[in-house]
Amino acid sequence: MSEPFDLPLASWYRGEMPSKLAVREPRPRARAFPYTERHLQCVWYDPSLRPVALMTHEGEAVEVEFPGEWNLEAGPDFLGAALRVGPGRRRIVGDVEVHIHARDWVAHHHHDDPRYRSVVAHVTYFPGTLPASELPPGAIQVALRPALAARCDFSFEAIDLAAYPYASRSPEPPCRVELRSWNPDQKQLVLEAAGQERFRQKAHRLACRIEEAGLDQTLYEETLAAFGYKHNKAPFRALAARVPLAELRERCGGDPLAAQAILMGVAGLLPEKISGGWDDETRRYVRQLWDIWFRHRDRWANDTDVKLAWRTAGIRPANHPVRRIAAAASLFGSRNQSWIQSLAQSEKDPDHAAEAASRWLKSASDPYWDRRMGWGRPPLMRPCALVGPDRIKLFVANVWVPLLLARGSTDVAKALLEGLEPEQDHQIIRQTAHYLFGPNHPRSWYSTACRRQGLIQVFQDFCLNDRSRCEACAFPSLLRVWREQVQSAQSRDG
């Protein structure tokens, strides 16, 4: 197998890389506590506010090496914290959840939510304890109020909630200190290099998978994973493994409805019962799917015993897994495998490569789901695409470009990268940009798709581990080496 494409900047980025690297909460009652949980989150996050003399409910001293990454999405308040506990200073690493009262853990149903299984510390304002059985094994319980009461200089009124989590980061990360003297072009060059390396790595993984499973199955797996985005990527990959594309084609016989029935049946997303509130069209549609699924379900009897962990809470109706499965069935279940023509056109016509991929995804259609956001929901006045423009952008960046590179279409991929639309901002992009450039930097520095991918790559290479290792992080020294190389090259060219 030939190595996928490589670019000088990608090589430069990884050239000196160490081998080891490669909810809103309800407002509490005013009489009990006149502030919000966000105030407590700020206290936990900011070392200038957080008390030093913290104790567990059992009287063990707690030292905070790193409070965790402030989680702006569903799940624990802080991710990947590092704490030292007790006289032996045992080190525990995991997530942290912050509440006003200890009982809020159960009131918010965290005890039966799998997203909270990695919580190692339950931090509350008021002292109080929960039975160990309600928390993840080994989780400690810490109350802030006793330690805050001992500080005469502390006031909740002084906390600027709008300054968190980014504007308050202190102390400055060493990488930001190093980059402060760099000019904007040099900073953008680092992101460009990291982005190219990220695309190269994806292409290499895809090339290996193509050699193992074939082009058709690889695209099928990657497309389903892209449809799941981050919350349902894993169950979609599992679904693609349970129902290989070759078997899906054989069983559905070119009928997208049959493909949909099989995929939804294996996914465990077919409704078990007909609801009395559904309209006639929905009733007929579900019965059709079940009639098909009954003929195939024995093949996957063992697989369906192990349920796929779909996440639907907080997912927009248009992005619900059932609509994504309908899209996949339309794209891969019909006899017309138009993705082959789209890929061939992309390789021949770099200027329209993104359009070819977009046309293929936009062709996903289903007479029921084109106008429905859920089982039995009222029909929409106008059709809603099964694959919207934002998901198409993600697909082109995360699947189409790496696929072209994996197949050796380097020139096409380069041309596509130059005009690639950037993905939407998300927490990792904003967080890493803040680490590197501080709170007041121009967003134009990472306005391209490649540079945003670069921020993600830097985060995964250097920031993904807990930030207590900042002092020993290799990134600042690598930046110094890279800057010398850039300046040397510029001197030769000049």
Short mmCIF file of C-alpha atoms in Angstrom, two decimals:
data_model
loop_
_atom_site.label_atom_id
_atom_site.label_comp_id
_atom_site.label_asym_id
_atom_site.label_seq_id
_atom_site.Cartn_x
_atom_site.Cartn_y
_atom_site.Cartn_z
CA MET A 1 0.00 0.00 0.00
CA SER A 2 1.41 3.37 -0.96
CA GLU A 3 1.56 6.07 1.69
CA PRO A 4 -1.21 8.72 1.34
CA PHE A 5 -0.27 12.23 0.39
CA ASP A 6 2.02 14.32 2.51
CA LEU A 7 2.67 18.06 2.53
CA PRO A 8 5.71 19.99 3.73
CA LEU A 9 3.74 21.75 6.43
CA ALA A 10 2.33 18.48 7.76
CA SER A 11 5.83 17.02 7.85
CA TRP A 12 7.06 20.14 9.58
CA TYR A 13 4.32 19.99 12.20
CA ARG A 14 5.08 16.42 13.20
CA GLY A 15 8.81 16.49 12.47
CA GLU A 16 9.86 16.94 16.09
CA MET A 17 6.76 15.37 17.62
CA PRO A 18 7.53 13.11 20.58
CA SER A 19 6.48 9.55 19.85
CA LYS A 20 4.15 9.54 22.89
CA LEU A 21 1.96 12.21 21.38
CA ALA A 22 1.03 11.56 17.90
CA VAL A 23 -27.27 22.82 31.04
CA ARG A 24 -28.45 25.07 32.23
CA GLU A 25 -29.15 24.47 35.96
CA PRO A 26 -32.27 25.68 37.77
CA ARG A 27 -31.92 28.76 39.93
CA PRO A 28 -31.79 27.83 43.63
CA ARG A 29 -34.16 29.20 46.21
CA ALA A 30 -33.07 32.72 47.22
CA ARG A 31 -33.32 32.08 50.95
CA ALA A 32 -31.07 29.03 50.79
CA PHE A 33 -28.42 30.45 48.49
CA PRO A 34 -28.90 33.67 46.51
CA TYR A 35 -26.42 32.72 43.78
CA THR A 36 -26.34 30.16 40.99
CA GLU A 37 -24.43 27.01 40.30
CA ARG A 38 -22.48 28.99 37.73
CA HIS A 39 -21.02 31.05 40.59
CA LEU A 40 -19.80 27.83 42.16
CA GLN A 41 -18.41 26.63 38.84
CA CYS A 42 -16.39 29.85 38.60
CA VAL A 43 -15.06 29.30 42.12
CA TRP A 44 -13.99 25.77 41.28
CA TYR A 45 -12.43 26.78 37.96
CA ASP A 46 -10.51 29.92 38.94
CA PRO A 47 -7.45 29.33 41.18
CA SER A 48 -7.73 32.89 42.52
CA LEU A 49 -11.22 32.08 43.84
CA ARG A 50 -10.89 28.41 44.75
CA PRO A 51 -9.94 27.78 48.40
CA VAL A 52 -6.67 26.00 49.00
CA ALA A 53 -7.81 24.19 52.16
CA LEU A 54 -10.42 21.89 50.64
CA MET A 55 -11.47 18.74 52.45
CA THR A 56 -13.50 15.67 51.60
CA HIS A 57 -16.50 14.79 53.75
CA GLU A 58 -14.22 12.24 55.41
CA GLY A 59 -11.67 14.90 56.37
CA GLU A 60 -9.01 14.20 53.76
CA ALA A 61 -7.18 17.18 52.25
CA VAL A 62 -7.83 17.85 48.56
CA GLU A 63 -5.27 19.54 46.31
CA VAL A 64 -6.43 20.63 42.85
CA GLU A 65 -3.74 20.11 40.23
CA PHE A 66 -6.16 20.89 37.43
CA PRO A 67 -9.89 21.70 37.86
CA GLY A 68 -10.84 20.15 34.50
CA GLU A 69 -11.97 21.60 31.20
CA TRP A 70 -15.15 23.63 31.56
CA ASN A 71 -17.77 21.59 29.73
CA LEU A 72 -20.15 23.79 27.74
CA GLU A 73 -22.28 20.86 26.62
CA ALA A 74 -24.40 18.22 28.33
CA GLY A 75 -22.67 16.12 30.97
CA PRO A 76 -20.41 16.84 33.96
CA ASP A 77 -19.44 20.46 34.59
CA PHE A 78 -15.68 19.81 34.26
CA LEU A 79 -13.90 17.13 32.27
CA GLY A 80 -10.53 15.55 32.95
CA ALA A 81 -9.73 17.09 36.34
CA ALA A 82 -6.64 16.01 38.30
CA LEU A 83 -6.74 15.97 42.12
CA ARG A 84 -4.43 14.90 44.96
CA VAL A 85 -6.26 13.45 47.96
CA GLY A 86 -5.30 12.47 51.49
CA PRO A 87 -1.99 12.21 53.37
CA GLY A 88 -0.54 9.99 50.65
CA ARG A 89 -1.57 12.53 47.99
CA ARG A 90 -3.09 9.82 45.84
CA ARG A 91 -3.84 11.13 42.38
CA ILE A 92 -7.31 10.80 40.90
CA VAL A 93 -8.22 11.91 37.38
CA GLY A 94 -11.72 12.25 36.01
CA ASP A 95 -14.74 14.54 35.78
CA VAL A 96 -16.19 16.92 38.36
CA GLU A 97 -19.83 17.83 38.96
CA VAL A 98 -20.76 20.96 40.92
CA HIS A 99 -24.03 21.46 42.83
CA ILE A 100 -25.41 23.67 45.57
CA HIS A 101 -26.67 20.75 47.67
CA ALA A 102 -25.50 17.15 47.73
CA ARG A 103 -29.06 15.98 47.07
CA ASP A 104 -29.04 17.78 43.70
CA TRP A 105 -27.06 14.86 42.25
CA VAL A 106 -30.10 12.63 42.55
CA ALA A 107 -32.60 15.41 41.86
CA HIS A 108 -30.92 16.02 38.50
CA HIS A 109 -30.90 12.26 37.75
CA HIS A 110 -27.13 12.08 37.41
CA HIS A 111 -27.05 8.80 39.34
CA ASP A 112 -28.60 6.92 36.41
CA ASP A 113 -27.04 8.94 33.56
CA PRO A 114 -24.09 7.17 31.86
CA ARG A 115 -22.47 10.50 31.01
CA TYR A 116 -21.62 10.92 34.70
CA ARG A 117 -19.90 7.57 35.24
CA SER A 118 -16.44 9.15 35.11
CA VAL A 119 -17.14 11.70 37.85
CA VAL A 120 -14.45 11.45 40.53
CA ALA A 121 -15.49 14.45 42.65
CA HIS A 122 -18.93 15.78 43.61
CA VAL A 123 -18.39 19.38 44.70
CA THR A 124 -21.17 21.18 46.57
CA TYR A 125 -21.58 24.49 48.35
CA PHE A 126 -23.37 23.23 51.43
CA PRO A 127 -21.89 20.33 53.39
CA GLY A 128 -23.81 17.11 52.99
CA THR A 129 -23.14 13.59 51.83
CA LEU A 130 -24.70 11.04 49.58
CA PRO A 131 -24.54 7.28 50.04
CA ALA A 132 -21.55 5.91 48.16
CA SER A 133 -23.92 3.77 46.11
CA GLU A 134 -25.42 6.89 44.48
CA LEU A 135 -22.07 8.11 43.12
CA PRO A 136 -19.57 6.45 40.77
CA PRO A 137 -17.18 4.10 42.62
CA GLY A 138 -14.45 5.97 44.49
CA ALA A 139 -15.89 9.46 43.91
CA ILE A 140 -15.05 11.94 46.67
CA GLN A 141 -17.45 14.54 48.08
CA VAL A 142 -16.20 18.08 48.73
CA ALA A 143 -18.06 21.07 50.25
CA LEU A 144 -16.89 24.61 49.41
CA ARG A 145 -18.74 26.59 52.06
CA PRO A 146 -16.47 25.87 55.09
CA ALA A 147 -13.31 26.84 53.21
CA LEU A 148 -14.90 29.91 51.60
CA ALA A 149 -16.24 31.11 54.97
CA ALA A 150 -12.68 31.17 56.28
CA ARG A 151 -11.63 33.67 53.60
CA CYS A 152 -12.40 37.25 54.56
CA ASP A 153 -11.47 38.48 51.06
CA PHE A 154 -13.99 36.33 49.22
CA SER A 155 -17.29 37.61 47.83
CA PHE A 156 -19.65 36.03 45.31
CA GLU A 157 -20.61 39.56 44.24
CA ALA A 158 -17.11 40.10 42.87
CA ILE A 159 -17.41 37.24 40.36
CA ASP A 160 -17.91 38.36 36.77
CA LEU A 161 -19.87 35.44 35.31
CA ALA A 162 -19.36 36.69 31.76
CA ALA A 163 -15.59 36.30 32.10
CA TYR A 164 -15.77 32.52 32.31
CA PRO A 165 -14.60 30.11 31.13
CA TYR A 166 -12.23 31.68 28.60
CA ALA A 167 -11.43 35.23 29.66
CA SER A 168 -10.38 34.16 33.15
CA ARG A 169 -7.81 31.49 32.31
CA SER A 170 -4.81 31.92 34.57
CA PRO A 171 -1.93 31.41 34.63
CA GLU A 172 -1.00 31.87 31.00
CA PRO A 173 -0.24 28.59 29.22
CA PRO A 174 3.44 28.37 28.14
CA CYS A 175 2.41 27.97 24.48
CA ARG A 176 0.67 31.36 24.57
CA VAL A 177 3.74 32.96 26.13
CA GLU A 178 5.88 31.56 23.31
CA LEU A 179 3.45 32.64 20.58
CA ARG A 180 3.04 36.17 21.89
CA SER A 181 6.04 37.44 19.93
CA TRP A 182 5.09 35.64 16.71
CA ASN A 183 3.61 37.66 13.88
CA PRO A 184 0.12 36.71 12.60
CA ASP A 185 1.44 34.97 9.49
CA GLN A 186 3.65 32.71 11.58
CA LYS A 187 0.78 31.83 13.93
CA GLN A 188 -1.46 30.95 11.02
CA LEU A 189 1.33 28.86 9.52
CA VAL A 190 1.38 26.69 12.66
CA LEU A 191 -2.36 26.09 12.38
CA GLU A 192 -2.06 25.39 8.65
CA ALA A 193 0.65 22.83 9.31
CA ALA A 194 -1.32 21.15 12.08
CA GLY A 195 -4.39 21.06 9.86
CA GLN A 196 -2.52 19.43 7.01
CA GLU A 197 -1.18 16.84 9.42
CA ARG A 198 -4.70 16.11 10.62
CA PHE A 199 -5.89 15.49 7.07
CA ARG A 200 -2.84 13.32 6.42
CA GLN A 201 -3.56 11.16 9.45
CA LYS A 202 -7.19 10.71 8.43
CA ALA A 203 -6.12 9.76 4.92
CA HIS A 204 -3.67 7.21 6.26
CA ARG A 205 -6.34 5.59 8.45
CA LEU A 206 -8.75 5.45 5.52
CA ALA A 207 -6.11 3.95 3.22
CA CYS A 208 -5.51 1.18 5.75
CA ARG A 209 -9.24 0.54 6.10
CA ILE A 210 -9.75 0.49 2.30
CA GLU A 211 -7.03 -2.14 1.99
CA GLU A 212 -8.72 -4.21 4.69
CA ALA A 213 -12.46 -3.80 3.93
CA GLY A 214 -12.65 -2.29 0.44
CA LEU A 215 -13.65 1.14 -0.79
CA ASP A 216 -17.43 0.58 -0.63
CA GLN A 217 -17.51 -0.60 2.98
CA THR A 218 -15.07 2.11 4.07
CA LEU A 219 -17.15 4.93 2.61
CA TYR A 220 -20.30 3.35 4.09
CA GLU A 221 -18.73 3.25 7.58
CA GLU A 222 -17.35 6.77 7.38
CA THR A 223 -20.61 8.22 6.04
CA LEU A 224 -22.67 6.69 8.84
CA ALA A 225 -20.14 7.91 11.41
CA ALA A 226 -20.33 11.42 9.92
CA PHE A 227 -24.13 11.26 10.15
CA GLY A 228 -23.80 10.53 13.85
CA TYR A 229 -21.41 13.44 14.39
CA LYS A 230 -19.94 13.29 17.90
CA HIS A 231 -22.87 12.15 20.04
CA ASN A 232 -23.92 9.15 17.93
CA LYS A 233 -20.75 8.42 16.00
CA ALA A 234 -19.99 5.25 17.98
CA PRO A 235 -23.42 3.59 17.59
CA PHE A 236 -23.46 4.44 13.88
CA ARG A 237 -20.07 2.77 13.44
CA ALA A 238 -21.35 -0.25 15.34
CA LEU A 239 -24.41 -0.33 13.07
CA ALA A 240 -22.20 -0.28 9.96
CA ALA A 241 -20.24 -3.21 11.40
CA ARG A 242 -23.37 -5.20 12.29
CA VAL A 243 -24.90 -4.63 8.85
CA PRO A 244 -22.05 -4.67 6.32
CA LEU A 245 -22.84 -2.89 3.08
CA ALA A 246 -22.53 -6.01 0.92
CA GLU A 247 -25.11 -7.85 3.03
CA LEU A 248 -27.40 -4.83 3.17
CA ARG A 249 -27.39 -4.62 -0.62
CA GLU A 250 -28.02 -8.33 -1.00
CA ARG A 251 -30.93 -8.39 1.42
CA CYS A 252 -32.65 -5.18 0.38
CA GLY A 253 -32.42 -5.94 -3.35
CA GLY A 254 -32.08 -2.31 -4.35
CA ASP A 255 -35.11 -1.20 -2.29
CA PRO A 256 -34.23 1.74 0.03
CA LEU A 257 -37.32 1.03 2.17
CA ALA A 258 -36.05 -2.51 2.84
CA ALA A 259 -32.61 -1.09 3.66
CA GLN A 260 -34.25 1.35 6.07
CA ALA A 261 -36.22 -1.42 7.78
CA ILE A 262 -33.10 -3.55 8.27
CA LEU A 263 -30.95 -0.67 9.54
CA MET A 264 -33.64 0.62 11.91
CA GLY A 265 -34.41 -2.89 13.12
CA VAL A 266 -30.78 -3.67 13.92
CA ALA A 267 -30.39 -0.20 15.44
CA GLY A 268 -33.36 -0.85 17.75
CA LEU A 269 -35.11 2.30 16.53
CA LEU A 270 -38.27 0.81 15.06
CA PRO A 271 -41.28 1.70 17.23
CA GLU A 272 -42.44 -1.31 19.26
CA LYS A 273 -46.08 -0.24 19.21
CA ILE A 274 -48.41 1.72 16.96
CA SER A 275 -49.43 4.88 18.80
CA GLY A 276 -53.11 5.76 18.91
CA GLY A 277 -52.26 9.38 18.17
CA TRP A 278 -50.50 8.68 14.88
CA ASP A 279 -51.98 9.59 11.50
CA ASP A 280 -52.81 6.94 8.91
CA GLU A 281 -49.68 7.57 6.85
CA THR A 282 -47.43 6.93 9.85
CA ARG A 283 -49.32 3.77 10.79
CA ARG A 284 -48.98 2.39 7.27
CA TYR A 285 -45.30 3.33 7.10
CA VAL A 286 -44.39 1.65 10.39
CA ARG A 287 -46.32 -1.49 9.43
CA GLN A 288 -44.45 -1.61 6.10
CA LEU A 289 -41.11 -1.40 7.92
CA TRP A 290 -42.10 -4.10 10.40
CA ASP A 291 -43.33 -6.41 7.63
CA ILE A 292 -39.88 -6.20 6.07
CA TRP A 293 -37.98 -6.42 9.34
CA PHE A 294 -39.85 -9.57 10.41
CA ARG A 295 -38.37 -11.38 7.39
CA HIS A 296 -34.80 -10.48 8.36
CA ARG A 297 -34.74 -10.10 12.14
CA ASP A 298 -33.60 -13.68 12.87
CA ARG A 299 -30.30 -12.94 11.12
CA TRP A 300 -29.49 -10.31 13.74
CA ALA A 301 -31.19 -11.93 16.73
CA ASN A 302 -27.96 -12.09 18.74
CA ASP A 303 -26.92 -8.54 17.80
CA THR A 304 -30.21 -6.92 18.78
CA ASP A 305 -29.92 -8.36 22.29
CA VAL A 306 -27.09 -5.87 22.85
CA LYS A 307 -28.68 -2.44 22.46
CA LEU A 308 -26.82 0.34 20.70
CA ALA A 309 -26.36 3.38 22.94
CA TRP A 310 -28.18 6.05 20.94
CA ARG A 311 -28.26 9.54 22.36
CA THR A 312 -31.42 11.45 21.53
CA ALA A 313 -31.65 13.92 24.41
CA GLY A 314 -30.69 17.39 23.26
CA ILE A 315 -30.54 16.32 19.59
CA ARG A 316 -32.43 18.55 17.17
CA PRO A 317 -35.31 16.66 15.51
CA ALA A 318 -33.78 17.15 12.05
CA ASN A 319 -30.64 15.35 13.26
CA HIS A 320 -32.41 12.44 14.98
CA PRO A 321 -30.80 9.03 14.25
CA VAL A 322 -33.96 7.72 12.52
CA ARG A 323 -33.73 10.49 9.91
CA ARG A 324 -30.01 9.81 9.46
CA ILE A 325 -30.74 6.11 8.96
CA ALA A 326 -33.37 7.01 6.36
CA ALA A 327 -30.70 9.05 4.57
CA ALA A 328 -28.19 6.19 4.72
CA ALA A 329 -30.79 3.75 3.37
CA SER A 330 -31.53 6.08 0.47
CA LEU A 331 -27.85 6.56 -0.38
CA PHE A 332 -26.64 2.98 0.01
CA GLY A 333 -29.78 0.86 -0.38
CA SER A 334 -30.70 1.69 -3.96
CA ARG A 335 -29.25 0.03 -7.04
CA ASN A 336 -28.00 3.38 -8.26
CA GLN A 337 -24.67 3.72 -6.47
CA SER A 338 -24.24 7.38 -7.45
CA TRP A 339 -21.41 7.93 -4.98
CA ILE A 340 -19.13 6.09 -7.41
CA GLN A 341 -19.85 8.65 -10.11
CA SER A 342 -19.47 11.48 -7.58
CA LEU A 343 -16.05 10.23 -6.50
CA ALA A 344 -14.92 9.77 -10.09
CA GLN A 345 -16.09 13.27 -10.97
CA SER A 346 -14.28 14.71 -7.94
CA GLU A 347 -11.03 13.09 -8.99
CA LYS A 348 -11.32 14.46 -12.52
CA ASP A 349 -12.61 17.94 -11.68
CA PRO A 350 -10.97 19.49 -8.58
CA ASP A 351 -12.93 22.72 -8.91
CA HIS A 352 -16.22 20.91 -8.44
CA ALA A 353 -15.18 18.12 -6.09
CA ALA A 354 -17.13 19.54 -3.14
CA GLU A 355 -20.18 20.06 -5.33
CA ALA A 356 -20.07 16.42 -6.43
CA ALA A 357 -20.09 15.20 -2.84
CA SER A 358 -22.81 17.68 -1.94
CA ARG A 359 -25.04 16.57 -4.82
CA TRP A 360 -24.69 12.95 -3.75
CA LEU A 361 -25.68 13.67 -0.13
CA LYS A 362 -28.51 15.95 -1.18
CA SER A 363 -29.94 13.12 -3.26
CA ALA A 364 -30.89 11.31 -0.04
CA SER A 365 -34.67 11.25 0.02
CA ASP A 366 -37.58 9.38 1.56
CA PRO A 367 -41.29 10.07 0.95
CA TYR A 368 -42.07 9.96 4.67
CA TRP A 369 -38.99 11.51 6.30
CA ASP A 370 -38.65 14.34 3.79
CA ARG A 371 -41.61 15.97 5.54
CA ARG A 372 -41.42 14.51 9.05
CA MET A 373 -39.31 15.32 12.10
CA GLY A 374 -40.40 12.28 14.07
CA TRP A 375 -42.77 9.33 14.12
CA GLY A 376 -46.31 10.65 13.81
CA ARG A 377 -45.35 14.31 13.93
CA PRO A 378 -47.40 16.63 11.73
CA PRO A 379 -46.16 16.85 8.12
CA LEU A 380 -44.05 19.90 7.32
CA MET A 381 -45.30 22.51 4.89
CA ARG A 382 -42.05 22.22 2.94
CA PRO A 383 -39.56 19.34 2.64
CA CYS A 384 -36.60 19.27 5.03
CA ALA A 385 -33.39 17.76 3.65
CA LEU A 386 -32.31 14.49 5.25
CA VAL A 387 -28.73 15.77 5.12
CA GLY A 388 -28.44 19.50 5.74
CA PRO A 389 -25.71 21.94 4.66
CA ASP A 390 -23.82 21.86 7.99
CA ARG A 391 -23.56 18.07 7.92
CA ILE A 392 -22.47 18.20 4.28
CA LYS A 393 -19.61 20.55 5.23
CA LEU A 394 -18.51 18.13 7.95
CA PHE A 395 -18.73 15.21 5.55
CA VAL A 396 -16.62 16.91 2.88
CA ALA A 397 -13.93 17.88 5.40
CA ASN A 398 -13.86 14.68 7.44
CA VAL A 399 -14.64 12.03 4.82
CA TRP A 400 -14.45 13.26 1.22
CA VAL A 401 -11.09 15.06 1.37
CA PRO A 402 -9.33 12.26 3.32
CA LEU A 403 -10.87 9.68 0.96
CA LEU A 404 -9.48 11.49 -2.08
CA LEU A 405 -6.08 11.69 -0.40
CA ALA A 406 -6.17 8.02 0.54
CA ARG A 407 -6.79 7.16 -3.11
CA GLY A 408 -3.77 9.20 -4.18
CA SER A 409 -5.67 12.19 -5.59
CA THR A 410 -3.31 14.64 -3.90
CA ASP A 411 -3.71 17.53 -6.35
CA VAL A 412 -7.50 17.28 -6.18
CA ALA A 413 -7.43 17.25 -2.38
CA LYS A 414 -5.10 20.26 -2.25
CA ALA A 415 -7.41 22.23 -4.51
CA LEU A 416 -10.41 21.17 -2.47
CA LEU A 417 -8.72 22.17 0.78
CA GLU A 418 -8.08 25.70 -0.48
CA GLY A 419 -11.77 26.38 -1.05
CA LEU A 420 -13.16 24.18 1.72
CA GLU A 421 -15.80 25.86 3.88
CA PRO A 422 -14.85 25.86 7.56
CA GLU A 423 -16.89 23.87 10.02
CA GLN A 424 -18.85 25.66 12.70
CA ASP A 425 -17.15 26.81 15.86
CA HIS A 426 -17.31 24.38 18.75
CA GLN A 427 -15.82 24.08 22.20
CA ILE A 428 -12.50 22.49 21.23
CA ILE A 429 -11.83 25.11 18.54
CA ARG A 430 -12.66 28.03 20.84
CA GLN A 431 -10.83 26.50 23.78
CA THR A 432 -7.60 25.79 21.91
CA ALA A 433 -7.60 29.19 20.23
CA HIS A 434 -7.93 30.77 23.66
CA TYR A 435 -5.05 28.71 25.03
CA LEU A 436 -2.78 29.65 22.14
CA PHE A 437 -3.71 33.27 21.48
CA GLY A 438 -5.46 34.65 24.56
CA PRO A 439 -8.93 36.17 24.95
CA ASN A 440 -8.54 39.03 22.45
CA HIS A 441 -7.35 37.50 19.19
CA PRO A 442 -8.75 37.92 15.65
CA ARG A 443 -10.92 35.01 14.62
CA SER A 444 -9.62 35.52 11.09
CA TRP A 445 -6.48 33.63 12.18
CA TYR A 446 -8.50 30.41 11.95
CA SER A 447 -11.13 31.31 9.40
CA THR A 448 -10.25 28.46 7.02
CA ALA A 449 -11.23 24.80 7.30
CA CYS A 450 -7.62 23.66 7.43
CA ARG A 451 -6.68 25.99 10.29
CA ARG A 452 -9.71 24.97 12.32
CA GLN A 453 -8.71 21.37 11.81
CA GLY A 454 -5.27 22.48 12.97
CA LEU A 455 -6.67 23.74 16.25
CA ILE A 456 -8.34 20.38 16.79
CA GLN A 457 -5.07 18.59 16.02
CA VAL A 458 -3.08 20.73 18.47
CA PHE A 459 -5.69 20.03 21.13
CA GLN A 460 -5.53 16.29 20.55
CA ASP A 461 -1.74 16.18 20.41
CA PHE A 462 -0.98 18.40 23.39
CA CYS A 463 -4.04 19.54 25.36
CA LEU A 464 -6.16 16.40 25.52
CA ASN A 465 -4.26 15.14 28.55
CA ASP A 466 -4.93 17.02 31.76
CA ARG A 467 -3.39 20.47 31.83
CA SER A 468 -1.44 19.84 35.04
CA ARG A 469 1.27 18.75 32.59
CA CYS A 470 1.49 22.21 31.00
CA GLU A 471 4.81 22.83 32.67
CA ALA A 472 6.31 19.78 30.96
CA CYS A 473 4.42 20.16 27.67
CA ALA A 474 6.60 19.72 24.59
CA PHE A 475 4.61 22.13 22.44
CA PRO A 476 6.36 25.41 23.46
CA SER A 477 9.81 23.96 22.70
CA LEU A 478 8.55 22.62 19.38
CA LEU A 479 7.20 26.06 18.55
CA ARG A 480 10.64 27.54 19.12
CA VAL A 481 12.23 24.95 16.81
CA TRP A 482 9.60 25.53 14.14
CA ARG A 483 10.02 29.30 14.32
CA GLU A 484 13.74 28.98 13.76
CA GLN A 485 13.07 26.80 10.73
CA VAL A 486 10.58 29.30 9.30
CA GLN A 487 12.91 32.24 9.84
CA SER A 488 15.80 30.32 8.30
CA ALA A 489 13.70 29.45 5.25
CA GLN A 490 12.53 33.03 4.90
CA SER A 491 16.12 34.28 5.07
CA ARG A 492 17.16 31.89 2.29
CA ASP A 493 14.20 32.89 0.14
CA GLY A 494 14.84 36.57 0.79
#
